XYZ file of N, CA, C and O in Angstrom:
632
model
N 8.166 39.184 -22.434
C 7.027 39.694 -21.762
C 6.714 38.724 -20.596
O 7.011 37.552 -20.658
N 6.086 39.269 -19.562
C 5.761 38.406 -18.425
C 4.395 37.704 -18.632
O 3.658 38.052 -19.591
N 4.030 36.855 -17.755
C 2.844 36.058 -17.891
C 1.541 36.930 -17.858
O 0.565 36.662 -18.544
N 1.569 37.998 -17.040
C 0.411 38.866 -16.946
C 0.149 39.578 -18.266
O -0.993 39.675 -18.715
N 1.207 40.068 -18.892
C 1.031 40.710 -20.196
C 0.572 39.733 -21.244
O -0.293 40.041 -22.089
N 1.162 38.545 -21.225
C 0.749 37.475 -22.187
C -0.706 37.119 -21.977
O -1.450 36.942 -22.956
N -1.150 37.056 -20.753
C -2.545 36.742 -20.462
C -3.452 37.823 -21.014
O -4.500 37.539 -21.584
N -3.058 39.123 -20.837
C -3.850 40.186 -21.372
C -3.951 40.157 -22.899
O -5.031 40.363 -23.478
N -2.843 39.871 -23.525
C -2.822 39.867 -25.010
C -3.612 38.694 -25.604
O -4.098 38.817 -26.682
N -3.638 37.588 -24.904
C -4.326 36.388 -25.462
C -5.728 36.194 -24.938
O -6.485 35.420 -25.496
N -6.045 36.845 -23.825
C -7.350 36.625 -23.217
C -7.419 35.330 -22.384
O -8.491 34.906 -21.948
N -6.286 34.703 -22.178
C -6.226 33.486 -21.378
C -5.768 33.831 -19.968
O -5.147 34.826 -19.728
N -6.130 32.967 -19.070
C -5.690 33.160 -17.667
C -4.225 32.720 -17.532
O -3.731 31.915 -18.319
N -3.554 33.254 -16.511
C -2.200 32.846 -16.246
C -2.096 31.357 -15.955
O -1.156 30.701 -16.387
N -3.102 30.848 -15.260
C -3.075 29.415 -14.945
C -3.203 28.557 -16.208
O -2.605 27.486 -16.318
N -4.006 29.030 -17.167
C -4.159 28.313 -18.450
C -2.855 28.347 -19.207
O -2.420 27.355 -19.779
N -2.157 29.446 -19.227
C -0.879 29.568 -19.897
C 0.115 28.595 -19.246
O 0.859 27.876 -19.929
N 0.191 28.590 -17.898
C 1.087 27.671 -17.229
C 0.720 26.236 -17.502
O 1.583 25.381 -17.664
N -0.596 25.929 -17.624
C -1.046 24.602 -17.992
C -0.499 24.177 -19.356
O 0.029 23.060 -19.538
N -0.635 25.053 -20.335
C -0.151 24.746 -21.679
C 1.345 24.569 -21.651
O 1.918 23.729 -22.387
N 2.050 25.319 -20.857
C 3.494 25.161 -20.721
C 3.821 23.800 -20.103
O 4.652 23.045 -20.636
N 3.137 23.406 -19.055
C 3.411 22.130 -18.393
C 2.989 20.946 -19.256
O 3.580 19.889 -19.208
N 2.031 21.171 -20.196
C 1.607 20.135 -21.136
C 2.566 20.002 -22.330
O 2.363 19.181 -23.159
N 3.547 20.899 -22.366
C 4.522 20.823 -23.463
C 4.090 21.530 -24.750
O 4.702 21.334 -25.777
N 3.039 22.299 -24.634
C 2.553 22.994 -25.868
C 3.198 24.356 -26.033
O 3.355 24.846 -27.184
N 3.603 24.992 -24.988
C 4.227 26.284 -25.026
C 5.680 26.077 -24.529
O 5.931 25.878 -23.328
N 6.609 25.992 -25.467
C 7.967 25.563 -25.096
C 8.983 26.712 -25.044
O 10.005 26.586 -24.381
N 8.754 27.786 -25.734
C 9.710 28.900 -25.775
C 9.546 29.796 -24.550
O 9.079 30.922 -24.667
N 9.916 29.317 -23.403
C 9.761 30.004 -22.141
C 11.117 30.106 -21.460
O 11.788 29.089 -21.320
N 11.489 31.320 -21.065
C 12.746 31.485 -20.353
C 12.414 31.830 -18.904
O 11.301 32.265 -18.571
N 13.366 31.614 -18.046
C 13.250 31.963 -16.641
C 14.289 33.022 -16.249
O 15.449 32.852 -16.602
N 13.874 34.008 -15.541
C 14.791 34.988 -15.000
C 15.464 34.408 -13.765
O 14.971 33.409 -13.217
N 16.500 35.026 -13.298
C 17.168 34.535 -12.075
C 16.212 34.482 -10.893
O 16.384 33.644 -10.020
N 15.200 35.357 -10.880
C 14.277 35.364 -9.757
C 13.205 34.293 -9.892
O 12.275 34.186 -9.096
N 13.212 33.492 -11.011
C 12.297 32.405 -11.220
C 11.075 32.816 -12.071
O 10.266 31.949 -12.431
N 10.913 34.097 -12.367
C 9.761 34.513 -13.171
C 9.912 34.075 -14.589
O 10.992 34.056 -15.159
N 8.806 33.728 -15.191
C 8.789 33.315 -16.604
C 8.836 34.542 -17.508
O 8.176 35.544 -17.194
N 9.515 34.406 -18.640
C 9.461 35.451 -19.695
C 9.109 34.701 -20.986
O 9.582 33.618 -21.243
N 8.274 35.354 -21.759
C 7.760 34.758 -23.009
C 8.139 35.622 -24.192
O 8.036 36.853 -24.117
N 8.520 34.935 -25.277
C 8.783 35.716 -26.491
C 7.515 36.143 -27.174
O 6.431 35.637 -26.862
N 7.622 37.065 -28.089
C 6.458 37.587 -28.837
C 5.725 36.426 -29.505
O 4.473 36.419 -29.613
N 6.434 35.414 -29.921
C 5.848 34.263 -30.663
C 4.851 33.499 -29.765
O 3.985 32.834 -30.293
N 4.971 33.622 -28.474
C 4.073 32.880 -27.545
C 2.607 33.325 -27.753
O 1.703 32.519 -27.595
N 2.387 34.595 -28.134
C 1.007 35.035 -28.386
C 0.417 34.213 -29.529
O -0.696 33.710 -29.413
N 1.150 34.103 -30.618
C 0.671 33.344 -31.793
C 0.437 31.882 -31.402
O -0.562 31.287 -31.778
N 1.406 31.302 -30.696
C 1.248 29.853 -30.313
C 0.048 29.655 -29.494
O -0.745 28.714 -29.712
N -0.207 30.533 -28.484
C -1.412 30.360 -27.653
C -2.684 30.613 -28.453
O -3.695 29.903 -28.195
N -2.685 31.521 -29.364
C -3.858 31.735 -30.225
C -4.125 30.521 -31.077
O -5.271 30.126 -31.281
N -3.057 29.894 -31.600
C -3.227 28.682 -32.397
C -3.803 27.540 -31.554
O -4.672 26.797 -31.980
N -3.283 27.403 -30.337
C -3.790 26.360 -29.435
C -5.269 26.553 -29.141
O -6.056 25.641 -29.221
N -5.617 27.804 -28.758
C -7.028 28.114 -28.443
C -7.931 27.865 -29.652
O -9.031 27.318 -29.523
N -7.501 28.293 -30.823
C -8.288 28.088 -32.039
C -8.436 26.615 -32.368
O -9.524 26.189 -32.739
N -7.347 25.881 -32.218
C -7.430 24.429 -32.496
C -8.351 23.735 -31.503
O -9.131 22.848 -31.915
N -8.321 24.162 -30.265
C -9.249 23.516 -29.265
C -10.681 23.840 -29.653
O -11.546 22.949 -29.511
N -10.950 25.051 -30.022
C -12.341 25.431 -30.434
C -12.784 24.653 -31.637
O -13.967 24.376 -31.768
N -11.846 24.257 -32.483
C -12.163 23.439 -33.693
C -12.344 21.959 -33.330
O -12.646 21.172 -34.196
N -12.077 21.585 -32.075
C -12.321 20.220 -31.682
C -11.037 19.361 -31.559
O -11.107 18.194 -31.317
N -9.872 19.958 -31.720
C -8.651 19.197 -31.572
C -8.354 18.981 -30.111
O -8.467 19.889 -29.275
N -7.891 17.789 -29.785
C -7.472 17.500 -28.430
C -6.066 18.071 -28.193
O -5.375 18.423 -29.153
N -5.669 18.174 -26.952
C -4.306 18.686 -26.685
C -3.265 17.774 -27.272
O -2.247 18.280 -27.776
N -3.506 16.505 -27.272
C -2.552 15.537 -27.855
C -2.457 15.766 -29.369
O -1.338 15.773 -29.930
N -3.578 15.979 -30.031
C -3.544 16.275 -31.475
C -2.790 17.551 -31.738
O -1.995 17.618 -32.679
N -3.032 18.566 -30.924
C -2.351 19.845 -31.103
C -0.872 19.669 -30.918
O -0.041 20.197 -31.670
N -0.482 18.912 -29.914
C 0.928 18.662 -29.605
C 1.658 18.045 -30.775
O 2.796 18.439 -31.119
N 0.986 17.096 -31.494
C 1.637 16.438 -32.623
C 1.715 17.359 -33.828
O 2.572 17.205 -34.690
N 0.774 18.318 -33.951
C 0.753 19.160 -35.110
C 1.573 20.459 -34.939
O 2.111 20.963 -35.911
N 1.685 20.956 -33.767
C 2.340 22.236 -33.513
C 3.837 22.084 -33.547
O 4.421 21.359 -32.742
N 4.490 22.696 -34.498
C 5.969 22.584 -34.562
C 6.650 23.362 -33.451
O 6.037 24.338 -32.954
N 7.804 22.925 -33.065
C 8.516 23.695 -32.012
C 8.931 25.107 -32.550
O 9.090 26.003 -31.776
N 9.128 25.136 -33.853
C 9.443 26.420 -34.486
C 8.348 26.672 -35.541
O 8.155 25.882 -36.463
N 7.639 27.754 -35.356
C 6.524 28.081 -36.286
C 6.925 28.247 -37.741
O 6.079 28.355 -38.608
N 8.200 28.307 -37.988
C 8.711 28.429 -39.372
C 8.828 27.055 -40.003
O 9.101 26.963 -41.194
N 8.567 26.003 -39.276
C 8.771 24.613 -39.813
C 7.503 23.799 -39.827
O 7.492 22.701 -39.322
N 6.446 24.326 -40.346
C 5.189 23.600 -40.411
C 5.332 22.426 -41.361
O 5.961 22.568 -42.464
N 4.758 21.316 -41.063
C 4.713 20.158 -41.957
C 3.434 20.239 -42.722
O 2.362 19.783 -42.231
N 3.465 20.838 -43.879
C 2.304 21.115 -44.692
C 1.424 19.903 -44.884
O 0.206 19.907 -44.625
N 1.965 18.781 -45.358
C 1.174 17.583 -45.660
C 0.518 17.027 -44.425
O -0.688 16.727 -44.434
N 1.234 16.967 -43.304
C 0.663 16.433 -42.078
C -0.433 17.360 -41.562
O -1.471 16.850 -41.077
N -0.231 18.665 -41.653
C -1.218 19.590 -41.181
C -2.514 19.503 -41.991
O -3.608 19.410 -41.419
N -2.396 19.429 -43.312
C -3.581 19.359 -44.151
C -4.329 18.036 -43.912
O -5.535 18.003 -43.818
N -3.584 16.949 -43.776
C -4.214 15.669 -43.474
C -4.947 15.690 -42.157
O -6.031 15.121 -42.008
N -4.318 16.275 -41.120
C -4.965 16.363 -39.767
C -6.237 17.172 -39.861
O -7.277 16.834 -39.286
N -6.192 18.281 -40.601
C -7.391 19.099 -40.781
C -8.477 18.350 -41.552
O -9.662 18.401 -41.169
N -8.103 17.589 -42.558
C -9.088 16.769 -43.273
C -9.711 15.726 -42.380
O -10.907 15.451 -42.470
N -8.883 15.070 -41.527
C -9.415 14.071 -40.589
C -10.395 14.689 -39.634
O -11.442 14.139 -39.335
N -10.043 15.913 -39.155
C -10.980 16.576 -38.245
C -12.299 16.941 -38.929
O -13.333 16.819 -38.303
N -12.235 17.378 -40.145
C -13.449 17.671 -40.916
C -14.280 16.410 -41.048
O -15.528 16.421 -40.850
N -13.648 15.267 -41.363
C -14.345 13.974 -41.469
C -14.936 13.597 -40.124
O -16.101 13.119 -40.064
N -14.233 13.796 -39.038
C -14.779 13.503 -37.707
C -16.031 14.373 -37.407
O -17.013 13.873 -36.879
N -15.955 15.632 -37.781
C -17.084 16.547 -37.549
C -18.282 16.131 -38.404
O -19.427 16.143 -37.922
N -18.030 15.732 -39.630
C -19.142 15.284 -40.512
C -19.771 14.005 -39.947
O -21.021 13.872 -39.999
N -18.972 13.117 -39.419
C -19.506 11.848 -38.819
C -20.323 12.210 -37.580
O -21.420 11.663 -37.375
N -19.843 13.151 -36.784
C -20.603 13.589 -35.598
C -21.916 14.240 -35.999
O -22.947 14.003 -35.403
N -21.870 15.065 -37.054
C -23.090 15.721 -37.540
C -24.130 14.652 -38.005
O -25.310 14.821 -37.726
N -23.650 13.620 -38.658
C -24.564 12.573 -39.106
C -25.175 11.859 -37.931
O -26.388 11.588 -37.917
N -24.365 11.554 -36.889
C -24.898 10.880 -35.705
C -25.889 11.800 -34.988
O -26.919 11.330 -34.559
N -25.586 13.057 -34.891
C -26.491 14.018 -34.234
C -27.792 14.158 -35.015
O -28.884 14.252 -34.416
N -27.702 14.178 -36.327
C -28.920 14.304 -37.165
C -29.771 13.068 -36.972
O -31.005 13.152 -36.851
N -29.171 11.889 -36.861
C -29.919 10.666 -36.625
C -30.601 10.682 -35.244
O -31.769 10.319 -35.089
N -29.856 11.137 -34.258
C -30.388 11.252 -32.900
C -31.559 12.237 -32.836
O -32.574 11.977 -32.244
N -31.382 13.355 -33.520
C -32.433 14.380 -33.555
C -33.669 13.815 -34.208
O -34.818 14.012 -33.712
N -33.536 13.123 -35.353
C -34.668 12.517 -36.064
C -35.391 11.554 -35.150
O -36.645 11.554 -35.095
N -34.684 10.707 -34.388
C -35.318 9.762 -33.529
C -36.091 10.487 -32.406
O -37.205 10.099 -32.087
N -35.494 11.562 -31.838
C -36.192 12.278 -30.797
C -37.436 13.007 -31.326
O -38.476 13.009 -30.688
N -37.331 13.561 -32.492
C -38.494 14.268 -33.073
C -39.613 13.264 -33.333
O -40.797 13.524 -33.030
N -39.255 12.071 -33.830
C -40.261 11.052 -34.063
C -40.856 10.576 -32.730
O -42.089 10.386 -32.635
N -40.057 10.440 -31.722
C -40.517 10.012 -30.400
C -41.497 11.060 -29.820
O -42.553 10.724 -29.284
N -41.118 12.302 -29.932
C -41.991 13.378 -29.432
C -43.360 13.350 -30.163
O -44.421 13.440 -29.523
N -43.319 13.216 -31.437
C -44.563 13.186 -32.227
C -45.401 11.985 -31.821
O -46.638 12.056 -31.656
N -44.768 10.817 -31.585
C -45.503 9.613 -31.184
C -46.118 9.811 -29.785
O -47.257 9.423 -29.567
N -45.380 10.393 -28.873
C -45.909 10.624 -27.543
C -47.100 11.611 -27.633
O -48.102 11.400 -26.955
N -46.918 12.681 -28.376
C -47.968 13.681 -28.457
C -49.207 13.199 -29.225
O -50.295 13.800 -29.122
N -49.078 12.070 -29.950
C -50.222 11.541 -30.696
C -51.031 10.582 -29.811
O -51.756 9.724 -30.316
N -50.963 10.768 -28.517
C -51.699 9.911 -27.559
C -53.215 9.994 -27.813
O -53.777 11.061 -27.805
N -53.792 8.818 -28.035
C -55.254 8.833 -28.179
C -55.898 9.307 -26.881
O -55.388 9.062 -25.790
N -57.023 9.969 -26.971
C -57.703 10.513 -25.788
C -58.203 9.447 -24.847
O -58.373 9.688 -23.684
N -58.456 8.265 -25.378
C -59.076 7.199 -24.550
C -58.099 6.323 -23.797
O -58.465 5.340 -23.195
N -56.786 6.689 -23.773
C -55.854 5.843 -22.992
C -55.103 6.742 -22.013
O -54.956 7.944 -22.201
N -54.621 6.106 -20.925
C -53.868 6.852 -19.919
C -52.390 6.916 -20.308
O -51.970 6.348 -21.312
N -51.608 7.606 -19.510
C -50.173 7.815 -19.828
C -49.385 6.510 -19.861
O -48.516 6.312 -20.663
N -49.718 5.571 -18.901
C -49.007 4.300 -18.881
C -49.282 3.509 -20.135
O -48.374 2.903 -20.743
N -50.528 3.481 -20.588
C -50.896 2.783 -21.794
C -50.220 3.465 -22.986
O -49.758 2.810 -23.950
N -50.152 4.771 -22.978
C -49.515 5.510 -24.053
C -48.009 5.174 -24.075
O -47.414 4.997 -25.117
N -47.394 5.097 -22.904
C -45.975 4.734 -22.849
C -45.741 3.336 -23.436
O -44.801 3.144 -24.188
N -46.638 2.391 -23.127
C -46.527 1.051 -23.692
C -46.694 1.120 -25.197
O -45.979 0.469 -25.951
N -47.645 1.942 -25.673
C -47.889 2.105 -27.128
C -46.651 2.668 -27.794
O -46.195 2.137 -28.826
N -46.069 3.681 -27.197
C -44.873 4.339 -27.819
C -43.714 3.378 -27.785
O -42.984 3.229 -28.822
N -43.495 2.668 -26.698
C -42.389 1.691 -26.645
C -42.614 0.578 -27.666
O -41.677 0.110 -28.315
N -43.859 0.106 -27.815
C -44.143 -0.946 -28.774
C -43.808 -0.426 -30.195
O -43.238 -1.172 -31.001
N -44.147 0.812 -30.470
C -43.804 1.383 -31.789
C -42.299 1.486 -31.955
O -41.790 1.137 -33.043
N -41.590 1.885 -30.934
C -40.137 2.022 -31.002
C -39.452 0.673 -31.184
O -38.535 0.523 -31.995
N -39.914 -0.317 -30.395
C -39.234 -1.613 -30.378
C -39.836 -2.597 -31.404
O -39.199 -3.619 -31.685
N -40.962 -2.252 -31.990
C -41.556 -3.130 -32.963
C -42.179 -4.394 -32.372
O -42.254 -5.413 -33.043
N -42.543 -4.328 -31.073
C -43.164 -5.493 -30.423
C -44.021 -5.000 -29.288
O -43.939 -3.895 -28.846
N -44.845 -5.930 -28.773
C -45.704 -5.613 -27.643
C -44.901 -5.376 -26.369
O -43.937 -6.143 -26.122
N -45.279 -4.431 -25.604
C -44.669 -4.156 -24.329
C -45.773 -4.189 -23.299
O -46.740 -3.483 -23.375
N -45.635 -5.074 -22.303
C -46.732 -5.282 -21.379
C -46.490 -4.752 -19.994
O -47.388 -4.268 -19.364
N -45.333 -4.908 -19.438
C -45.231 -4.588 -18.019
C -44.072 -3.652 -17.718
O -43.222 -3.407 -18.541
N -44.098 -3.182 -16.446
C -42.968 -2.426 -15.915
C -42.936 -0.980 -16.313
O -41.933 -0.309 -16.186
N -44.084 -0.408 -16.760
C -44.059 0.970 -17.202
C -44.937 1.797 -16.284
O -46.060 1.390 -15.936
N -44.419 2.920 -15.888
C -45.160 3.898 -15.071
C -45.572 3.315 -13.727
O -44.969 2.425 -13.201
N -46.661 3.790 -13.204
C -47.172 3.392 -11.889
C -47.789 2.019 -11.960
O -48.676 1.765 -12.764
N -47.283 1.091 -11.149
C -47.806 -0.304 -11.214
C -49.301 -0.371 -10.916
O -49.996 -1.303 -11.322
N -49.842 0.580 -10.248
C -51.273 0.588 -9.973
C -52.114 0.969 -11.146
O -53.346 0.922 -11.056
N -51.512 1.355 -12.240
C -52.302 1.832 -13.389
C -52.421 0.788 -14.499
O -52.992 1.091 -15.519
N -51.840 -0.395 -14.335
C -51.913 -1.382 -15.416
C -53.355 -1.639 -15.819
O -54.177 -2.103 -15.076
N -53.624 -1.271 -17.046
C -54.908 -1.589 -17.633
C -56.044 -0.672 -17.162
O -57.169 -0.816 -17.580
N -55.771 0.232 -16.223
C -56.816 1.119 -15.712
C -56.637 2.469 -16.333
O -55.550 3.051 -16.350
N -57.724 3.012 -16.789
C -57.657 4.371 -17.379
C -57.634 5.360 -16.253
O -58.423 5.311 -15.327
N -56.718 6.272 -16.319
C -56.608 7.382 -15.365
C -57.703 8.353 -15.707
O -57.974 8.627 -16.866
N -58.377 8.926 -14.690
C -59.450 9.881 -15.019
C -58.853 11.079 -15.781
O -57.763 11.501 -15.488
N -59.618 11.583 -16.701
C -59.197 12.785 -17.456
C -59.204 13.956 -16.502
O -59.887 13.991 -15.486
N -58.464 14.962 -16.882
C -58.378 16.158 -16.061
C -59.756 16.706 -15.707
O -60.019 17.111 -14.577
N -60.631 16.782 -16.693
C -61.942 17.310 -16.450
C -62.762 16.460 -15.519
O -63.723 16.891 -14.919
N -62.396 15.167 -15.394
C -63.156 14.246 -14.561
C -62.572 14.179 -13.117
O -63.166 13.595 -12.224
N -61.397 14.702 -12.905
C -60.738 14.629 -11.621
C -61.405 15.594 -10.642
O -61.870 16.636 -10.989
N -61.309 15.206 -9.424
C -61.865 16.033 -8.356
C -60.707 16.831 -7.771
O -59.637 16.331 -7.502
N -60.954 18.131 -7.581
C -59.945 18.990 -6.996
C -59.024 19.480 -7.925
O -58.115 19.841 -8.255
């Protein structure tokens, strides 16, 4: 089949298919005398495996090491181990993301708990002090606001 038909069957662009070929992931490609590429039926499966593996988070290098040149010769043990490593990587990423999310939720709650009698700069110092566990005195917000309460919205003119 030609590259246009392969693109239609896989949903990939012709340029993406050529990229996978140049990256050494799609190896069963023949050339006609006129230079056009021809692909075997197996190329559809190989491209679907590559796309699925990428969606699962595998890099092209990881895919290259796992994908056999002949789909009849899968290395069962290596494949299962690679899949287990990827699951462990995803679990570690999930744990890091959960920690980041918890920090951000706590930060939002701390910012939103701003006492009515302080301005935003003082609130920023309060929040940073809570985050860092120490007093924070300078360098936050508008330098003209150090220690000065900003008028409340209801007290502002205009």
